[in-house]
């Protein structure tokens, strides 16, 4: 019997309890997972979890029988301090807290390694979608070349409503809030910060070096209009918020979060509503796509409980799946060197555009007084320099390359 604890009884924490309370994993794991404590500052009178509730973290910390803890609090503090103390006592910790992993991942993974414990966080990226563990085991034979993902369900829902139902951003956001997808303060989602933490974690796992999210340029979807959506349609594409990371031959890592034009030929183009999907390109396998529910109570709890089971199965032989080194910022490729094609809307004439980009693919007839065009693939710095020669640029969106 393995005694486990849950810290934080919010949406995901209560989902973890629900699964653990309703299922017996003995056949799958050879062990029973018994909830010993649930830590929350709130009371839950009458709830079936009530008998496990405590307000004192020390109950969990000082109980030697508790070997695995699910940190479901979110936020940095006190989640960091709690996780640190638990790992120092040799207790394994699992989490869905992408902010914590993306901020203190190197220290917490190091602590886990030093104390023969595990720190696992499958649920921090893609909710219930298995992606981190496949990267760390099934894809080990590959050099990962590129990652491109729809990593945020709320923004994908908003964009899907704009694309398929002609709602503008404000209407679609209101809908997302009414459906309970978007937070009342939706900034972390719509400004791209949530996706930024997730691509930072994916890139750190892919290349074994800590990719600091502060070094990842991040744009959200607040400025996307129905005109942009229509231009994309004319280019047989859709607009998606993409977390993107790649590595070049010199080992420099590039990462970015931005709305991108995605061709309908890409498997990511058909990923709609609150679903997430991550396409990983490996040198041996080529592309593989991981798809499913990226958020929500039971989908996220599904990944958390799987991590708890994994910890229980590796109590005496910690997996030490990864350790991230903090490296200098010079491991990142400067954005101006990254090659990309760009979709641009401009008030300049067709002739003026073709004088700057003779190979441009022009799209007109969407909005009076402007045209759109797609540039050839060029380093971003060179693109910027050429774009300065045009007038009235209303929008610019990177184009996701079809691999
Ligand atoms: N707010 C996130 C999303 C869920 O909409 O995808 C958890 O990461």
Coordinates of C-alpha atoms in Angstrom, one line a residue, residues 130-362:
X130 CA 0.8 11.9 -23.1
X131 CA 3.7 13.9 -24.5
X132 CA 6.5 14.5 -22.0
X133 CA 6.9 10.8 -21.1
X134 CA 6.8 9.7 -24.8
X135 CA 9.5 12.4 -25.5
X136 CA 11.6 11.1 -22.6
X137 CA 11.3 7.4 -23.5
X138 CA 9.7 6.5 -26.8
X139 CA 11.5 9.2 -28.8
X140 CA 14.9 8.7 -27.1
X141 CA 16.5 7.3 -30.3
X142 CA 15.7 10.6 -32.1
X143 CA 17.4 14.0 -32.1
X144 CA 14.4 16.2 -31.7
X145 CA 14.5 18.8 -34.5
X146 CA 11.4 20.8 -34.0
X147 CA 8.2 21.1 -31.8
X148 CA 5.1 23.0 -32.9
X149 CA 2.0 22.8 -30.7
X150 CA -1.4 24.2 -30.0
X151 CA -0.8 24.4 -26.3
X152 CA -3.6 26.4 -25.0
X153 CA -7.2 25.3 -25.1
X154 CA -8.9 28.6 -24.3
X155 CA -7.2 30.5 -27.2
X156 CA -7.8 27.5 -29.5
X157 CA -11.5 27.7 -28.7
X158 CA -11.6 31.4 -29.3
X159 CA -9.8 31.1 -32.7
X160 CA -12.1 28.2 -33.7
X161 CA -15.2 30.3 -32.9
X162 CA -13.7 33.1 -35.0
X163 CA -12.8 30.8 -37.9
X164 CA -15.9 28.6 -38.0
X165 CA -18.7 30.9 -36.6
X166 CA -17.5 34.4 -37.7
X167 CA -17.5 35.7 -34.1
X168 CA -15.0 38.5 -33.4
X169 CA -12.4 38.2 -30.7
X170 CA -14.4 39.9 -28.0
X171 CA -17.5 37.8 -28.6
X172 CA -15.5 34.6 -28.8
X173 CA -13.7 35.4 -25.5
X174 CA -17.0 36.2 -23.8
X175 CA -18.3 32.8 -25.0
X176 CA -15.2 31.1 -23.7
X177 CA -15.7 32.7 -20.3
X178 CA -19.4 31.7 -20.2
X179 CA -18.4 28.1 -20.9
X180 CA -15.9 28.2 -18.1
X181 CA -12.8 27.7 -20.4
X182 CA -11.3 31.2 -19.9
X183 CA -10.5 32.6 -16.5
X184 CA -12.3 35.9 -15.6
X185 CA -8.8 37.4 -16.0
X186 CA -7.9 35.7 -19.3
X187 CA -4.5 37.4 -19.8
X188 CA -2.4 34.3 -19.1
X189 CA -4.2 32.5 -21.9
X190 CA -5.0 35.2 -24.5
X191 CA -1.6 37.0 -24.2
X192 CA 0.2 33.6 -24.7
X193 CA 2.0 33.3 -21.3
X194 CA 0.5 29.9 -20.5
X195 CA 1.6 28.6 -23.9
X196 CA 5.0 30.2 -23.3
X197 CA 5.6 28.2 -20.1
X198 CA 4.5 25.0 -21.9
X199 CA 6.8 25.4 -24.9
X200 CA 9.7 26.3 -22.5
X201 CA 9.1 22.9 -20.7
X202 CA 8.9 21.0 -24.0
X203 CA 12.1 22.6 -25.3
X204 CA 13.9 21.9 -22.0
X205 CA 13.0 18.3 -22.3
X206 CA 13.8 18.0 -26.0
X207 CA 17.3 19.5 -25.6
X208 CA 18.2 18.8 -22.0
X209 CA 19.0 22.4 -21.2
X210 CA 16.7 24.7 -19.3
X211 CA 15.0 27.1 -21.7
X212 CA 14.0 30.1 -19.7
X213 CA 10.5 31.3 -20.6
X214 CA 11.8 34.9 -20.1
X215 CA 13.9 34.4 -23.3
X216 CA 10.9 33.3 -25.4
X217 CA 9.3 36.1 -27.4
X218 CA 5.5 35.8 -26.8
X219 CA 2.5 37.3 -28.6
X220 CA -1.1 36.4 -27.9
X221 CA -4.2 36.5 -30.0
X222 CA -5.9 39.8 -28.8
X223 CA -5.1 41.6 -32.0
X224 CA -6.4 38.9 -34.4
X225 CA -9.4 40.2 -36.4
X226 CA -12.0 38.6 -38.7
X227 CA -10.1 40.2 -41.6
X228 CA -7.0 38.2 -40.7
X229 CA -9.1 35.1 -40.5
X230 CA -10.5 35.8 -44.0
X231 CA -7.1 36.4 -45.5
X232 CA -6.0 33.1 -44.0
X233 CA -9.0 31.4 -45.6
X234 CA -8.0 32.8 -49.0
X235 CA -4.5 31.3 -48.5
X236 CA -6.1 27.9 -47.6
X237 CA -4.9 28.4 -44.1
X238 CA -6.2 29.0 -40.5
X239 CA -4.7 31.1 -37.7
X240 CA -3.6 29.2 -34.7
X241 CA -1.6 30.2 -31.6
X242 CA 1.5 28.1 -31.9
X243 CA 4.2 27.3 -29.4
X244 CA 7.2 26.7 -31.6
X245 CA 10.8 25.5 -30.8
X246 CA 13.6 24.3 -33.0
X247 CA 17.3 23.7 -32.9
X248 CA 19.8 24.5 -35.6
X249 CA 22.9 22.6 -36.7
X250 CA 25.1 24.7 -34.4
X251 CA 22.9 23.7 -31.4
X252 CA 21.2 27.1 -31.0
X253 CA 17.6 26.9 -29.8
X254 CA 14.9 29.1 -31.1
X255 CA 11.5 29.3 -29.4
X256 CA 8.5 31.6 -29.8
X257 CA 4.8 31.8 -29.1
X258 CA 2.8 33.6 -31.7
X259 CA -0.3 33.4 -33.8
X260 CA 0.7 31.8 -37.0
X261 CA -0.8 31.0 -40.4
X262 CA -1.2 27.2 -40.6
X263 CA -1.8 25.6 -43.9
X264 CA -4.9 23.3 -44.0
X265 CA -2.5 20.6 -45.1
X266 CA -0.9 20.6 -41.6
X267 CA -2.4 18.2 -39.1
X268 CA -2.5 21.2 -36.7
X269 CA -5.0 23.0 -38.8
X270 CA -7.8 20.6 -38.0
X271 CA -7.3 20.8 -34.2
X272 CA -10.3 22.8 -33.0
X273 CA -12.2 23.9 -29.9
X274 CA -10.4 23.3 -26.6
X275 CA -8.2 20.5 -27.9
X276 CA -4.4 20.7 -27.9
X277 CA -2.0 19.0 -30.2
X278 CA 1.8 18.9 -30.4
X279 CA 3.7 17.9 -33.5
X280 CA 7.2 16.7 -32.7
X281 CA 9.8 16.1 -35.5
X282 CA 12.6 13.7 -34.8
X283 CA 15.4 12.8 -37.1
X284 CA 14.6 9.1 -37.2
X285 CA 10.8 9.1 -36.8
X286 CA 9.9 12.2 -38.7
X287 CA 6.7 13.8 -37.5
X288 CA 4.4 12.5 -34.8
X289 CA 1.4 14.2 -33.4
X290 CA 0.1 14.0 -29.8
X291 CA -3.6 15.1 -29.6
X292 CA -6.3 15.3 -26.9
X293 CA -7.8 17.3 -24.1
X294 CA -5.3 19.9 -22.9
X295 CA -7.2 21.1 -19.9
X296 CA -10.1 20.2 -17.6
X297 CA -10.6 18.3 -14.3
X298 CA -10.5 14.7 -15.3
X299 CA -8.2 14.9 -18.4
X300 CA -5.6 16.7 -16.3
X301 CA -6.1 14.4 -13.3
X302 CA -5.6 11.5 -15.7
X303 CA -2.0 12.6 -16.3
X304 CA -1.4 13.5 -12.6
X305 CA -2.5 10.1 -11.4
X306 CA -0.4 8.3 -14.0
X307 CA 2.6 10.2 -12.7
X308 CA 1.7 9.2 -9.1
X309 CA 1.5 5.5 -10.2
X310 CA 4.9 5.9 -11.9
X311 CA 6.4 7.3 -8.7
X312 CA 5.0 4.4 -6.7
X313 CA 6.5 2.0 -9.1
X314 CA 9.9 3.6 -8.9
X315 CA 10.1 4.4 -5.2
X316 CA 13.4 2.6 -4.6
X317 CA 14.8 3.3 -8.0
X318 CA 14.0 6.9 -9.0
X319 CA 13.7 7.4 -12.7
X320 CA 15.8 10.6 -12.8
X321 CA 14.2 11.2 -16.1
X322 CA 15.8 14.5 -16.7
X323 CA 18.0 17.1 -15.1
X324 CA 18.1 20.6 -16.7
X325 CA 21.2 22.7 -16.7
X326 CA 20.8 26.5 -16.5
X327 CA 22.9 27.8 -19.5
X328 CA 23.8 31.2 -20.7
X329 CA 21.3 33.1 -22.9
X330 CA 23.7 32.6 -25.8
X331 CA 22.3 29.1 -26.3
X332 CA 19.3 30.8 -27.9
X333 CA 19.2 31.7 -31.6
X334 CA 18.5 35.5 -32.0
X335 CA 15.1 35.9 -33.6
X336 CA 16.5 38.0 -36.5
X337 CA 18.4 34.9 -37.6
X338 CA 15.4 32.6 -37.7
X339 CA 14.2 32.0 -41.2
X340 CA 10.4 32.3 -41.8
X341 CA 7.8 33.3 -44.3
X342 CA 5.6 36.1 -43.1
X343 CA 2.0 37.0 -44.0
X344 CA 1.6 40.8 -44.1
X345 CA -1.3 43.3 -44.6
X346 CA -0.3 46.6 -46.1
X347 CA -1.7 49.8 -47.5
X348 CA 1.0 49.8 -50.2
X349 CA 0.2 49.0 -53.8
X350 CA 0.8 45.6 -55.4
X351 CA 3.6 47.2 -57.5
X352 CA 5.3 48.5 -54.3
X353 CA 5.0 45.1 -52.7
X354 CA 6.5 43.3 -55.8
X355 CA 9.3 45.8 -55.9
X356 CA 10.3 44.8 -52.4
X357 CA 9.4 41.1 -52.6
X358 CA 9.3 40.0 -56.3
X359 CA 8.3 36.5 -55.2
X360 CA 5.4 37.6 -53.0
X361 CA 2.1 35.7 -53.2
X362 CA -0.5 38.5 -53.3

